[in-house]
Amino acid sequence: MISYPRPGTQAQGLEYFIKESQGYNSFIEHPEFRPEFGGSLLPHLGLKPGPFTEDEYTAFILGDFPALSAGGLSIAYATADPERAFYDVTVSAPKDFSMQLLVSEDRRMFQIARDYNNAVMALFEKYAIVRMRDENGRDQKLRVVGIAWATWWHISTRERDKDSDRGIGTGGNPHFHPHNLVSKYVLPKGSTELRGMIGRDIQIAARALGAVDDGDLDRGLKKIAKGRKAQPGAWS
C-alpha cells in the first residue's frame, strides 16, 4: 500500500535523524537497512546517492544544498518555505509480508521490498512536475530533471523495545515500511533555478503510484519459496 504523499516541515524532517539515531523503530545500526539518498536530482544538488551523514541530511532537509554555495544553482524566493520542506511517500508492505520477514529473517525478502520501493519512487520521479506562471499569468506544467529523497526503513508502527537483543521491536506492531522523504525542491529542465512542488504538483505524481502492483511482492515471495534455503537474516 502506498500512502498519499504528506507534506512535512523542516523541524519534522530533522526529528527523523534524532529519533532514528536513538534506535526508534528502525534498522539504522544494520548496514543493509541504513537510511540513504536516492533520485536523479542528487548530482545537480551536489549530493550523492547512498548512505548519508548527519550534516548531509540536515542540508538536504533545510534546502542548503552544496550546489547552491558553489554557485551552480539558486532557489526561487517564493518557494523557500520551511513549513513545507518535503513530502513523505510511505510504502507499506502487506501484514503477511511483514510477518514473514520477521519470522524468516531472509535477506532476499528485504531485497524484494527494496526493489518494490525503488519501482514506486521511479514512477514518482517519472511523473513529477512543477508549475509556474508565464508572462501572461497562465499556469505552465514543467517537466523536471528528477527528484531527490531520503529513505528511512521502519519495522513496526511503534518505538521498538530497546532492550531486545535482536532489536526489532518486541512490543510494537510488525509493519515493514520505508518512509521516502521527497524534497520539495525540483529543477525544471533547462533551468538553474530550483522551484518548490506544491500540492497540485504532487497529486499528478501520486496518481501514477497507483500503477505499481502489490503483486510484485507476492511474486517475489513465490520465487523464494521454490525449494531454496533461506539466506542468513540481517539480524543474526
JSON list of C-alpha atoms in Angstrom, two decimals:
[
{"chain": "A", "resi": 1, "resn": "MET", "atom": "CA", "xyz": [0.00, 0.00, 0.00]},
{"chain": "A", "resi": 2, "resn": "ILE", "atom": "CA", "xyz": [1.29, 3.44, -0.92]},
{"chain": "A", "resi": 3, "resn": "SER", "atom": "CA", "xyz": [0.22, 6.38, 1.20]},
{"chain": "A", "resi": 4, "resn": "TYR", "atom": "CA", "xyz": [-0.72, 9.73, -0.30]},
{"chain": "A", "resi": 5, "resn": "PRO", "atom": "CA", "xyz": [2.39, 11.95, 0.00]},
{"chain": "A", "resi": 6, "resn": "ARG", "atom": "CA", "xyz": [2.11, 14.01, 3.17]},
{"chain": "A", "resi": 7, "resn": "PRO", "atom": "CA", "xyz": [3.89, 17.38, 3.47]},
{"chain": "A", "resi": 8, "resn": "GLY", "atom": "CA", "xyz": [6.36, 17.81, 6.33]},
{"chain": "A", "resi": 9, "resn": "THR", "atom": "CA", "xyz": [8.21, 20.74, 7.89]},
{"chain": "A", "resi": 10, "resn": "GLN", "atom": "CA", "xyz": [11.94, 21.21, 8.35]},
{"chain": "A", "resi": 11, "resn": "ALA", "atom": "CA", "xyz": [11.54, 20.50, 12.07]},
{"chain": "A", "resi": 12, "resn": "GLN", "atom": "CA", "xyz": [9.76, 17.21, 11.36]},
{"chain": "A", "resi": 13, "resn": "GLY", "atom": "CA", "xyz": [12.42, 16.21, 8.87]},
{"chain": "A", "resi": 14, "resn": "LEU", "atom": "CA", "xyz": [15.27, 16.90, 11.30]},
{"chain": "A", "resi": 15, "resn": "GLU", "atom": "CA", "xyz": [13.45, 14.95, 14.01]},
{"chain": "A", "resi": 16, "resn": "TYR", "atom": "CA", "xyz": [13.81, 11.81, 11.90]},
{"chain": "A", "resi": 17, "resn": "PHE", "atom": "CA", "xyz": [17.56, 11.79, 12.35]},
{"chain": "A", "resi": 18, "resn": "ILE", "atom": "CA", "xyz": [17.31, 12.42, 16.09]},
{"chain": "A", "resi": 19, "resn": "LYS", "atom": "CA", "xyz": [14.82, 9.58, 16.61]},
{"chain": "A", "resi": 20, "resn": "GLU", "atom": "CA", "xyz": [16.46, 7.12, 14.26]},
{"chain": "A", "resi": 21, "resn": "SER", "atom": "CA", "xyz": [19.94, 7.63, 15.69]},
{"chain": "A", "resi": 22, "resn": "GLN", "atom": "CA", "xyz": [18.45, 6.68, 19.07]},
{"chain": "A", "resi": 23, "resn": "GLY", "atom": "CA", "xyz": [17.12, 3.40, 17.62]},
{"chain": "A", "resi": 24, "resn": "TYR", "atom": "CA", "xyz": [13.49, 4.43, 17.16]},
{"chain": "A", "resi": 25, "resn": "ASN", "atom": "CA", "xyz": [11.62, 1.85, 15.14]},
{"chain": "A", "resi": 26, "resn": "SER", "atom": "CA", "xyz": [14.37, 1.38, 12.58]},
{"chain": "A", "resi": 27, "resn": "PHE", "atom": "CA", "xyz": [17.35, -0.65, 11.40]},
{"chain": "A", "resi": 28, "resn": "ILE", "atom": "CA", "xyz": [19.82, 2.22, 11.39]},
{"chain": "A", "resi": 29, "resn": "GLU", "atom": "CA", "xyz": [22.56, 0.10, 13.01]},
{"chain": "A", "resi": 30, "resn": "HIS", "atom": "CA", "xyz": [22.37, -2.58, 10.30]},
{"chain": "A", "resi": 31, "resn": "PRO", "atom": "CA", "xyz": [24.28, -1.80, 7.07]},
{"chain": "A", "resi": 32, "resn": "GLU", "atom": "CA", "xyz": [21.55, -3.24, 4.87]},
{"chain": "A", "resi": 33, "resn": "PHE", "atom": "CA", "xyz": [18.87, -1.03, 6.40]},
{"chain": "A", "resi": 34, "resn": "ARG", "atom": "CA", "xyz": [20.72, 2.23, 6.84]},
{"chain": "A", "resi": 35, "resn": "PRO", "atom": "CA", "xyz": [18.95, 5.34, 5.55]},
{"chain": "A", "resi": 36, "resn": "GLU", "atom": "CA", "xyz": [20.09, 6.58, 2.16]},
{"chain": "A", "resi": 37, "resn": "PHE", "atom": "CA", "xyz": [19.58, 9.20, -0.52]},
{"chain": "A", "resi": 38, "resn": "GLY", "atom": "CA", "xyz": [18.01, 8.41, -3.89]},
{"chain": "A", "resi": 39, "resn": "GLY", "atom": "CA", "xyz": [16.86, 10.21, -7.02]},
{"chain": "A", "resi": 40, "resn": "SER", "atom": "CA", "xyz": [18.20, 11.64, -10.27]},
{"chain": "A", "resi": 41, "resn": "LEU", "atom": "CA", "xyz": [18.26, 15.19, -8.90]},
{"chain": "A", "resi": 42, "resn": "LEU", "atom": "CA", "xyz": [21.00, 14.43, -6.34]},
{"chain": "A", "resi": 43, "resn": "PRO", "atom": "CA", "xyz": [24.04, 15.18, -8.58]},
{"chain": "A", "resi": 44, "resn": "HIS", "atom": "CA", "xyz": [22.53, 18.55, -9.52]},
{"chain": "A", "resi": 45, "resn": "LEU", "atom": "CA", "xyz": [22.24, 19.37, -5.80]},
{"chain": "A", "resi": 46, "resn": "GLY", "atom": "CA", "xyz": [25.84, 18.37, -5.11]},
{"chain": "A", "resi": 47, "resn": "LEU", "atom": "CA", "xyz": [24.80, 15.22, -3.22]},
{"chain": "A", "resi": 48, "resn": "LYS", "atom": "CA", "xyz": [25.45, 11.53, -3.85]},
{"chain": "A", "resi": 49, "resn": "PRO", "atom": "CA", "xyz": [23.08, 8.54, -3.72]},
{"chain": "A", "resi": 50, "resn": "GLY", "atom": "CA", "xyz": [23.55, 6.07, -0.88]},
{"chain": "A", "resi": 51, "resn": "PRO", "atom": "CA", "xyz": [24.13, 6.44, 2.88]},
{"chain": "A", "resi": 52, "resn": "PHE", "atom": "CA", "xyz": [24.38, 9.98, 4.22]},
{"chain": "A", "resi": 53, "resn": "THR", "atom": "CA", "xyz": [25.94, 11.76, 7.18]},
{"chain": "A", "resi": 54, "resn": "GLU", "atom": "CA", "xyz": [24.01, 13.90, 9.64]},
{"chain": "A", "resi": 55, "resn": "ASP", "atom": "CA", "xyz": [25.41, 17.07, 8.05]},
{"chain": "A", "resi": 56, "resn": "GLU", "atom": "CA", "xyz": [24.36, 15.93, 4.57]},
{"chain": "A", "resi": 57, "resn": "TYR", "atom": "CA", "xyz": [20.89, 15.03, 5.76]},
{"chain": "A", "resi": 58, "resn": "THR", "atom": "CA", "xyz": [20.49, 18.35, 7.59]},
{"chain": "A", "resi": 59, "resn": "ALA", "atom": "CA", "xyz": [21.49, 20.25, 4.45]},
{"chain": "A", "resi": 60, "resn": "PHE", "atom": "CA", "xyz": [19.01, 18.18, 2.44]},
{"chain": "A", "resi": 61, "resn": "ILE", "atom": "CA", "xyz": [16.08, 18.95, 4.76]},
{"chain": "A", "resi": 62, "resn": "LEU", "atom": "CA", "xyz": [16.95, 22.65, 5.10]},
{"chain": "A", "resi": 63, "resn": "GLY", "atom": "CA", "xyz": [17.43, 23.07, 1.35]},
{"chain": "A", "resi": 64, "resn": "ASP", "atom": "CA", "xyz": [21.02, 24.17, 1.92]},
{"chain": "A", "resi": 65, "resn": "PHE", "atom": "CA", "xyz": [22.42, 22.11, -0.94]},
{"chain": "A", "resi": 66, "resn": "PRO", "atom": "CA", "xyz": [26.16, 22.12, -1.74]},
{"chain": "A", "resi": 67, "resn": "ALA", "atom": "CA", "xyz": [25.48, 23.20, -5.33]},
{"chain": "A", "resi": 68, "resn": "LEU", "atom": "CA", "xyz": [23.95, 26.45, -4.03]},
{"chain": "A", "resi": 69, "resn": "SER", "atom": "CA", "xyz": [27.13, 27.57, -2.31]},
{"chain": "A", "resi": 70, "resn": "ALA", "atom": "CA", "xyz": [29.12, 26.53, -5.38]},
{"chain": "A", "resi": 71, "resn": "GLY", "atom": "CA", "xyz": [27.09, 28.99, -7.43]},
{"chain": "A", "resi": 72, "resn": "GLY", "atom": "CA", "xyz": [25.62, 26.44, -9.83]},
{"chain": "A", "resi": 73, "resn": "LEU", "atom": "CA", "xyz": [22.03, 26.77, -8.60]},
{"chain": "A", "resi": 74, "resn": "SER", "atom": "CA", "xyz": [19.66, 29.24, -7.00]},
{"chain": "A", "resi": 75, "resn": "ILE", "atom": "CA", "xyz": [16.28, 28.87, -5.29]},
{"chain": "A", "resi": 76, "resn": "ALA", "atom": "CA", "xyz": [13.17, 30.75, -6.34]},
{"chain": "A", "resi": 77, "resn": "TYR", "atom": "CA", "xyz": [12.41, 33.04, -3.41]},
{"chain": "A", "resi": 78, "resn": "ALA", "atom": "CA", "xyz": [8.70, 32.19, -3.29]},
{"chain": "A", "resi": 79, "resn": "THR", "atom": "CA", "xyz": [9.42, 28.50, -2.65]},
{"chain": "A", "resi": 80, "resn": "ALA", "atom": "CA", "xyz": [11.76, 28.89, 0.32]},
{"chain": "A", "resi": 81, "resn": "ASP", "atom": "CA", "xyz": [9.12, 27.98, 2.92]},
{"chain": "A", "resi": 82, "resn": "PRO", "atom": "CA", "xyz": [10.22, 25.96, 5.99]},
{"chain": "A", "resi": 83, "resn": "GLU", "atom": "CA", "xyz": [6.62, 24.91, 6.65]},
{"chain": "A", "resi": 84, "resn": "ARG", "atom": "CA", "xyz": [6.73, 22.65, 3.60]},
{"chain": "A", "resi": 85, "resn": "ALA", "atom": "CA", "xyz": [10.16, 21.08, 3.26]},
{"chain": "A", "resi": 86, "resn": "PHE", "atom": "CA", "xyz": [9.38, 17.60, 1.96]},
{"chain": "A", "resi": 87, "resn": "TYR", "atom": "CA", "xyz": [6.66, 15.09, 1.06]},
{"chain": "A", "resi": 88, "resn": "ASP", "atom": "CA", "xyz": [6.58, 11.73, 2.86]},
{"chain": "A", "resi": 89, "resn": "VAL", "atom": "CA", "xyz": [5.86, 8.84, 0.48]},
{"chain": "A", "resi": 90, "resn": "THR", "atom": "CA", "xyz": [5.31, 5.75, 2.67]},
{"chain": "A", "resi": 91, "resn": "VAL", "atom": "CA", "xyz": [5.35, 2.33, 1.02]},
{"chain": "A", "resi": 92, "resn": "SER", "atom": "CA", "xyz": [3.77, -0.22, 3.36]},
{"chain": "A", "resi": 93, "resn": "ALA", "atom": "CA", "xyz": [4.25, -3.96, 2.87]},
{"chain": "A", "resi": 94, "resn": "PRO", "atom": "CA", "xyz": [1.18, -6.16, 3.49]},
{"chain": "A", "resi": 95, "resn": "LYS", "atom": "CA", "xyz": [0.91, -7.58, 7.01]},
{"chain": "A", "resi": 96, "resn": "ASP", "atom": "CA", "xyz": [1.71, -11.13, 5.88]},
{"chain": "A", "resi": 97, "resn": "PHE", "atom": "CA", "xyz": [4.88, -9.92, 4.20]},
{"chain": "A", "resi": 98, "resn": "SER", "atom": "CA", "xyz": [5.97, -8.06, 7.35]},
{"chain": "A", "resi": 99, "resn": "MET", "atom": "CA", "xyz": [5.37, -11.14, 9.47]},
{"chain": "A", "resi": 100, "resn": "GLN", "atom": "CA", "xyz": [7.23, -13.45, 7.09]},
{"chain": "A", "resi": 101, "resn": "LEU", "atom": "CA", "xyz": [10.17, -11.08, 7.02]},
{"chain": "A", "resi": 102, "resn": "LEU", "atom": "CA", "xyz": [10.37, -11.08, 10.82]},
{"chain": "A", "resi": 103, "resn": "VAL", "atom": "CA", "xyz": [9.97, -14.84, 11.13]},
{"chain": "A", "resi": 104, "resn": "SER", "atom": "CA", "xyz": [12.29, -15.92, 8.30]},
{"chain": "A", "resi": 105, "resn": "GLU", "atom": "CA", "xyz": [14.88, -13.15, 8.58]},
{"chain": "A", "resi": 106, "resn": "ASP", "atom": "CA", "xyz": [15.62, -13.84, 4.92]},
{"chain": "A", "resi": 107, "resn": "ARG", "atom": "CA", "xyz": [17.78, -11.19, 3.28]},
{"chain": "A", "resi": 108, "resn": "ARG", "atom": "CA", "xyz": [16.12, -11.78, -0.07]},
{"chain": "A", "resi": 109, "resn": "MET", "atom": "CA", "xyz": [12.80, -10.56, 1.31]},
{"chain": "A", "resi": 110, "resn": "PHE", "atom": "CA", "xyz": [14.37, -7.25, 2.17]},
{"chain": "A", "resi": 111, "resn": "GLN", "atom": "CA", "xyz": [15.73, -7.05, -1.39]},
{"chain": "A", "resi": 112, "resn": "ILE", "atom": "CA", "xyz": [12.22, -7.66, -2.75]},
{"chain": "A", "resi": 113, "resn": "ALA", "atom": "CA", "xyz": [10.87, -4.83, -0.60]},
{"chain": "A", "resi": 114, "resn": "ARG", "atom": "CA", "xyz": [13.77, -2.62, -1.68]},
{"chain": "A", "resi": 115, "resn": "ASP", "atom": "CA", "xyz": [13.11, -3.32, -5.38]},
{"chain": "A", "resi": 116, "resn": "TYR", "atom": "CA", "xyz": [9.41, -2.63, -4.83]},
{"chain": "A", "resi": 117, "resn": "ASN", "atom": "CA", "xyz": [10.18, 0.69, -3.16]},
{"chain": "A", "resi": 118, "resn": "ASN", "atom": "CA", "xyz": [12.55, 1.62, -6.00]},
{"chain": "A", "resi": 119, "resn": "ALA", "atom": "CA", "xyz": [9.77, 0.91, -8.52]},
{"chain": "A", "resi": 120, "resn": "VAL", "atom": "CA", "xyz": [7.42, 3.21, -6.62]},
{"chain": "A", "resi": 121, "resn": "MET", "atom": "CA", "xyz": [9.94, 6.04, -6.48]},
{"chain": "A", "resi": 122, "resn": "ALA", "atom": "CA", "xyz": [10.92, 5.61, -10.13]},
{"chain": "A", "resi": 123, "resn": "LEU", "atom": "CA", "xyz": [7.28, 6.20, -11.10]},
{"chain": "A", "resi": 124, "resn": "PHE", "atom": "CA", "xyz": [7.02, 9.17, -8.77]},
{"chain": "A", "resi": 125, "resn": "GLU", "atom": "CA", "xyz": [10.10, 10.65, -10.43]},
{"chain": "A", "resi": 126, "resn": "LYS", "atom": "CA", "xyz": [8.85, 9.92, -13.93]},
{"chain": "A", "resi": 127, "resn": "TYR", "atom": "CA", "xyz": [5.65, 11.89, -13.43]},
{"chain": "A", "resi": 128, "resn": "ALA", "atom": "CA", "xyz": [7.00, 14.69, -11.24]},
{"chain": "A", "resi": 129, "resn": "ILE", "atom": "CA", "xyz": [6.27, 18.20, -12.49]},
{"chain": "A", "resi": 130, "resn": "VAL", "atom": "CA", "xyz": [6.35, 21.73, -11.15]},
{"chain": "A", "resi": 131, "resn": "ARG", "atom": "CA", "xyz": [4.04, 24.61, -12.03]},
{"chain": "A", "resi": 132, "resn": "MET", "atom": "CA", "xyz": [4.96, 28.21, -12.71]},
{"chain": "A", "resi": 133, "resn": "ARG", "atom": "CA", "xyz": [3.14, 31.12, -14.31]},
{"chain": "A", "resi": 134, "resn": "ASP", "atom": "CA", "xyz": [4.18, 32.53, -17.69]},
{"chain": "A", "resi": 135, "resn": "GLU", "atom": "CA", "xyz": [4.28, 36.22, -18.56]},
{"chain": "A", "resi": 136, "resn": "ASN", "atom": "CA", "xyz": [0.53, 36.10, -19.21]},
{"chain": "A", "resi": 137, "resn": "GLY", "atom": "CA", "xyz": [-0.28, 34.67, -15.79]},
{"chain": "A", "resi": 138, "resn": "ARG", "atom": "CA", "xyz": [-1.14, 31.22, -17.10]},
{"chain": "A", "resi": 139, "resn": "ASP", "atom": "CA", "xyz": [-0.05, 28.03, -15.39]},
{"chain": "A", "resi": 140, "resn": "GLN", "atom": "CA", "xyz": [2.68, 26.04, -17.06]},
{"chain": "A", "resi": 141, "resn": "LYS", "atom": "CA", "xyz": [3.42, 22.42, -16.18]},
{"chain": "A", "resi": 142, "resn": "LEU", "atom": "CA", "xyz": [7.16, 21.96, -16.39]},
{"chain": "A", "resi": 143, "resn": "ARG", "atom": "CA", "xyz": [8.96, 18.64, -16.55]},
{"chain": "A", "resi": 144, "resn": "VAL", "atom": "CA", "xyz": [11.85, 18.32, -14.13]},
{"chain": "A", "resi": 145, "resn": "VAL", "atom": "CA", "xyz": [15.26, 16.64, -14.32]},
{"chain": "A", "resi": 146, "resn": "GLY", "atom": "CA", "xyz": [14.29, 14.41, -11.39]},
{"chain": "A", "resi": 147, "resn": "ILE", "atom": "CA", "xyz": [13.57, 14.40, -7.67]},
{"chain": "A", "resi": 148, "resn": "ALA", "atom": "CA", "xyz": [15.63, 13.66, -4.57]},
{"chain": "A", "resi": 149, "resn": "TRP", "atom": "CA", "xyz": [14.62, 11.73, -1.47]},
{"chain": "A", "resi": 150, "resn": "ALA", "atom": "CA", "xyz": [15.94, 10.27, 1.78]},
{"chain": "A", "resi": 151, "resn": "THR", "atom": "CA", "xyz": [14.68, 6.80, 2.73]},
{"chain": "A", "resi": 152, "resn": "TRP", "atom": "CA", "xyz": [14.21, 5.58, 6.31]},
{"chain": "A", "resi": 153, "resn": "TRP", "atom": "CA", "xyz": [13.33, 1.90, 6.83]},
{"chain": "A", "resi": 154, "resn": "HIS", "atom": "CA", "xyz": [10.92, 1.06, 9.65]},
{"chain": "A", "resi": 155, "resn": "ILE", "atom": "CA", "xyz": [9.97, -2.35, 11.02]},
{"chain": "A", "resi": 156, "resn": "SER", "atom": "CA", "xyz": [6.99, -1.52, 13.22]},
{"chain": "A", "resi": 157, "resn": "THR", "atom": "CA", "xyz": [4.41, 1.15, 13.88]},
{"chain": "A", "resi": 158, "resn": "ARG", "atom": "CA", "xyz": [5.72, 1.82, 17.37]},
{"chain": "A", "resi": 159, "resn": "GLU", "atom": "CA", "xyz": [9.00, 2.51, 19.06]},
{"chain": "A", "resi": 160, "resn": "ARG", "atom": "CA", "xyz": [10.94, -0.70, 19.35]},
{"chain": "A", "resi": 161, "resn": "ASP", "atom": "CA", "xyz": [11.93, -2.38, 22.58]},
{"chain": "A", "resi": 162, "resn": "LYS", "atom": "CA", "xyz": [15.49, -1.13, 23.08]},
{"chain": "A", "resi": 163, "resn": "ASP", "atom": "CA", "xyz": [16.22, -3.99, 25.50]},
{"chain": "A", "resi": 164, "resn": "SER", "atom": "CA", "xyz": [15.60, -6.59, 22.81]},
{"chain": "A", "resi": 165, "resn": "ASP", "atom": "CA", "xyz": [18.86, -8.32, 21.86]},
{"chain": "A", "resi": 166, "resn": "ARG", "atom": "CA", "xyz": [17.56, -8.61, 18.30]},
{"chain": "A", "resi": 167, "resn": "GLY", "atom": "CA", "xyz": [16.42, -5.00, 18.30]},
{"chain": "A", "resi": 168, "resn": "ILE", "atom": "CA", "xyz": [13.23, -5.38, 16.28]},
{"chain": "A", "resi": 169, "resn": "GLY", "atom": "CA", "xyz": [10.50, -4.03, 18.49]},
{"chain": "A", "resi": 170, "resn": "THR", "atom": "CA", "xyz": [9.08, -6.85, 20.53]},
{"chain": "A", "resi": 171, "resn": "GLY", "atom": "CA", "xyz": [6.31, -4.60, 21.83]},
{"chain": "A", "resi": 172, "resn": "GLY", "atom": "CA", "xyz": [5.46, -2.94, 18.51]},
{"chain": "A", "resi": 173, "resn": "ASN", "atom": "CA", "xyz": [3.07, -3.80, 15.74]},
{"chain": "A", "resi": 174, "resn": "PRO", "atom": "CA", "xyz": [5.08, -5.52, 12.94]},
{"chain": "A", "resi": 175, "resn": "HIS", "atom": "CA", "xyz": [4.80, -3.31, 9.90]},
{"chain": "A", "resi": 176, "resn": "PHE", "atom": "CA", "xyz": [7.67, -3.15, 7.41]},
{"chain": "A", "resi": 177, "resn": "HIS", "atom": "CA", "xyz": [7.65, 0.19, 5.58]},
{"chain": "A", "resi": 178, "resn": "PRO", "atom": "CA", "xyz": [10.07, 2.74, 4.17]},
{"chain": "A", "resi": 179, "resn": "HIS", "atom": "CA", "xyz": [9.47, 6.46, 4.52]},
{"chain": "A", "resi": 180, "resn": "ASN", "atom": "CA", "xyz": [10.74, 8.29, 1.43]},
{"chain": "A", "resi": 181, "resn": "LEU", "atom": "CA", "xyz": [11.14, 11.95, 2.31]},
{"chain": "A", "resi": 182, "resn": "VAL", "atom": "CA", "xyz": [10.99, 13.68, -1.07]},
{"chain": "A", "resi": 183, "resn": "SER", "atom": "CA", "xyz": [12.50, 17.15, -1.15]},
{"chain": "A", "resi": 184, "resn": "LYS", "atom": "CA", "xyz": [10.00, 19.73, -2.33]},
{"chain": "A", "resi": 185, "resn": "TYR", "atom": "CA", "xyz": [12.74, 21.25, -4.48]},
{"chain": "A", "resi": 186, "resn": "VAL", "atom": "CA", "xyz": [12.91, 20.25, -8.13]},
{"chain": "A", "resi": 187, "resn": "LEU", "atom": "CA", "xyz": [14.82, 21.60, -11.10]},
{"chain": "A", "resi": 188, "resn": "PRO", "atom": "CA", "xyz": [12.84, 22.36, -14.27]},
{"chain": "A", "resi": 189, "resn": "LYS", "atom": "CA", "xyz": [14.58, 21.04, -17.36]},
{"chain": "A", "resi": 190, "resn": "GLY", "atom": "CA", "xyz": [16.86, 23.69, -18.90]},
{"chain": "A", "resi": 191, "resn": "SER", "atom": "CA", "xyz": [16.84, 25.83, -15.73]},
{"chain": "A", "resi": 192, "resn": "THR", "atom": "CA", "xyz": [19.36, 26.60, -13.00]},
{"chain": "A", "resi": 193, "resn": "GLU", "atom": "CA", "xyz": [16.69, 27.74, -10.51]},
{"chain": "A", "resi": 194, "resn": "LEU", "atom": "CA", "xyz": [15.17, 25.28, -8.06]},
{"chain": "A", "resi": 195, "resn": "ARG", "atom": "CA", "xyz": [11.44, 25.54, -7.54]},
{"chain": "A", "resi": 196, "resn": "GLY", "atom": "CA", "xyz": [9.12, 24.01, -4.97]},
{"chain": "A", "resi": 197, "resn": "MET", "atom": "CA", "xyz": [6.44, 21.44, -5.75]},
{"chain": "A", "resi": 198, "resn": "ILE", "atom": "CA", "xyz": [3.03, 22.23, -4.30]},
{"chain": "A", "resi": 199, "resn": "GLY", "atom": "CA", "xyz": [0.01, 20.05, -3.57]},
{"chain": "A", "resi": 200, "resn": "ARG", "atom": "CA", "xyz": [-1.34, 20.09, -7.12]},
{"chain": "A", "resi": 201, "resn": "ASP", "atom": "CA", "xyz": [2.04, 19.01, -8.49]},
{"chain": "A", "resi": 202, "resn": "ILE", "atom": "CA", "xyz": [2.21, 16.13, -6.04]},
{"chain": "A", "resi": 203, "resn": "GLN", "atom": "CA", "xyz": [-1.29, 14.93, -6.95]},
{"chain": "A", "resi": 204, "resn": "ILE", "atom": "CA", "xyz": [-0.21, 14.16, -10.51]},
{"chain": "A", "resi": 205, "resn": "ALA", "atom": "CA", "xyz": [2.76, 12.08, -9.39]},
{"chain": "A", "resi": 206, "resn": "ALA", "atom": "CA", "xyz": [0.74, 10.43, -6.64]},
{"chain": "A", "resi": 207, "resn": "ARG", "atom": "CA", "xyz": [-1.91, 9.18, -9.07]},
{"chain": "A", "resi": 208, "resn": "ALA", "atom": "CA", "xyz": [0.82, 7.47, -11.05]},
{"chain": "A", "resi": 209, "resn": "LEU", "atom": "CA", "xyz": [1.82, 5.46, -7.99]},
{"chain": "A", "resi": 210, "resn": "GLY", "atom": "CA", "xyz": [-1.44, 3.54, -8.27]},
{"chain": "A", "resi": 211, "resn": "ALA", "atom": "CA", "xyz": [0.08, 1.74, -11.26]},
{"chain": "A", "resi": 212, "resn": "VAL", "atom": "CA", "xyz": [2.54, -0.10, -9.02]},
{"chain": "A", "resi": 213, "resn": "ASP", "atom": "CA", "xyz": [1.28, -3.62, -8.46]},
{"chain": "A", "resi": 214, "resn": "ASP", "atom": "CA", "xyz": [1.29, -5.04, -4.94]},
{"chain": "A", "resi": 215, "resn": "GLY", "atom": "CA", "xyz": [1.58, -8.41, -6.66]},
{"chain": "A", "resi": 216, "resn": "ASP", "atom": "CA", "xyz": [5.29, -7.68, -7.17]},
{"chain": "A", "resi": 217, "resn": "LEU", "atom": "CA", "xyz": [5.81, -8.59, -3.53]},
{"chain": "A", "resi": 218, "resn": "ASP", "atom": "CA", "xyz": [3.81, -11.82, -3.83]},
{"chain": "A", "resi": 219, "resn": "ARG", "atom": "CA", "xyz": [5.68, -12.87, -6.95]},
{"chain": "A", "resi": 220, "resn": "GLY", "atom": "CA", "xyz": [8.98, -12.28, -5.16]},
{"chain": "A", "resi": 221, "resn": "LEU", "atom": "CA", "xyz": [7.86, -14.46, -2.26]},
{"chain": "A", "resi": 222, "resn": "LYS", "atom": "CA", "xyz": [6.91, -17.29, -4.62]},
{"chain": "A", "resi": 223, "resn": "LYS", "atom": "CA", "xyz": [10.40, -17.24, -6.13]},
{"chain": "A", "resi": 224, "resn": "ILE", "atom": "CA", "xyz": [11.93, -17.56, -2.67]},
{"chain": "A", "resi": 225, "resn": "ALA", "atom": "CA", "xyz": [9.58, -20.43, -1.80]},
{"chain": "A", "resi": 226, "resn": "LYS", "atom": "CA", "xyz": [10.74, -22.66, -4.68]},
{"chain": "A", "resi": 227, "resn": "GLY", "atom": "CA", "xyz": [12.69, -25.09, -2.52]},
{"chain": "A", "resi": 228, "resn": "ARG", "atom": "CA", "xyz": [15.67, -22.87, -1.82]},
{"chain": "A", "resi": 229, "resn": "LYS", "atom": "CA", "xyz": [17.22, -22.41, 1.59]},
{"chain": "A", "resi": 230, "resn": "ALA", "atom": "CA", "xyz": [16.73, -19.07, 3.28]},
{"chain": "A", "resi": 231, "resn": "GLN", "atom": "CA", "xyz": [19.71, -16.78, 3.36]},
{"chain": "A", "resi": 232, "resn": "PRO", "atom": "CA", "xyz": [21.01, -15.71, 6.81]},
{"chain": "A", "resi": 233, "resn": "GLY", "atom": "CA", "xyz": [18.99, -12.92, 8.32]},
{"chain": "A", "resi": 234, "resn": "ALA", "atom": "CA", "xyz": [20.14, -9.35, 8.71]},
{"chain": "A", "resi": 235, "resn": "TRP", "atom": "CA", "xyz": [19.71, -9.53, 12.49]},
{"chain": "A", "resi": 236, "resn": "SER", "atom": "CA", "xyz": [21.71, -12.70, 13.18]}
]
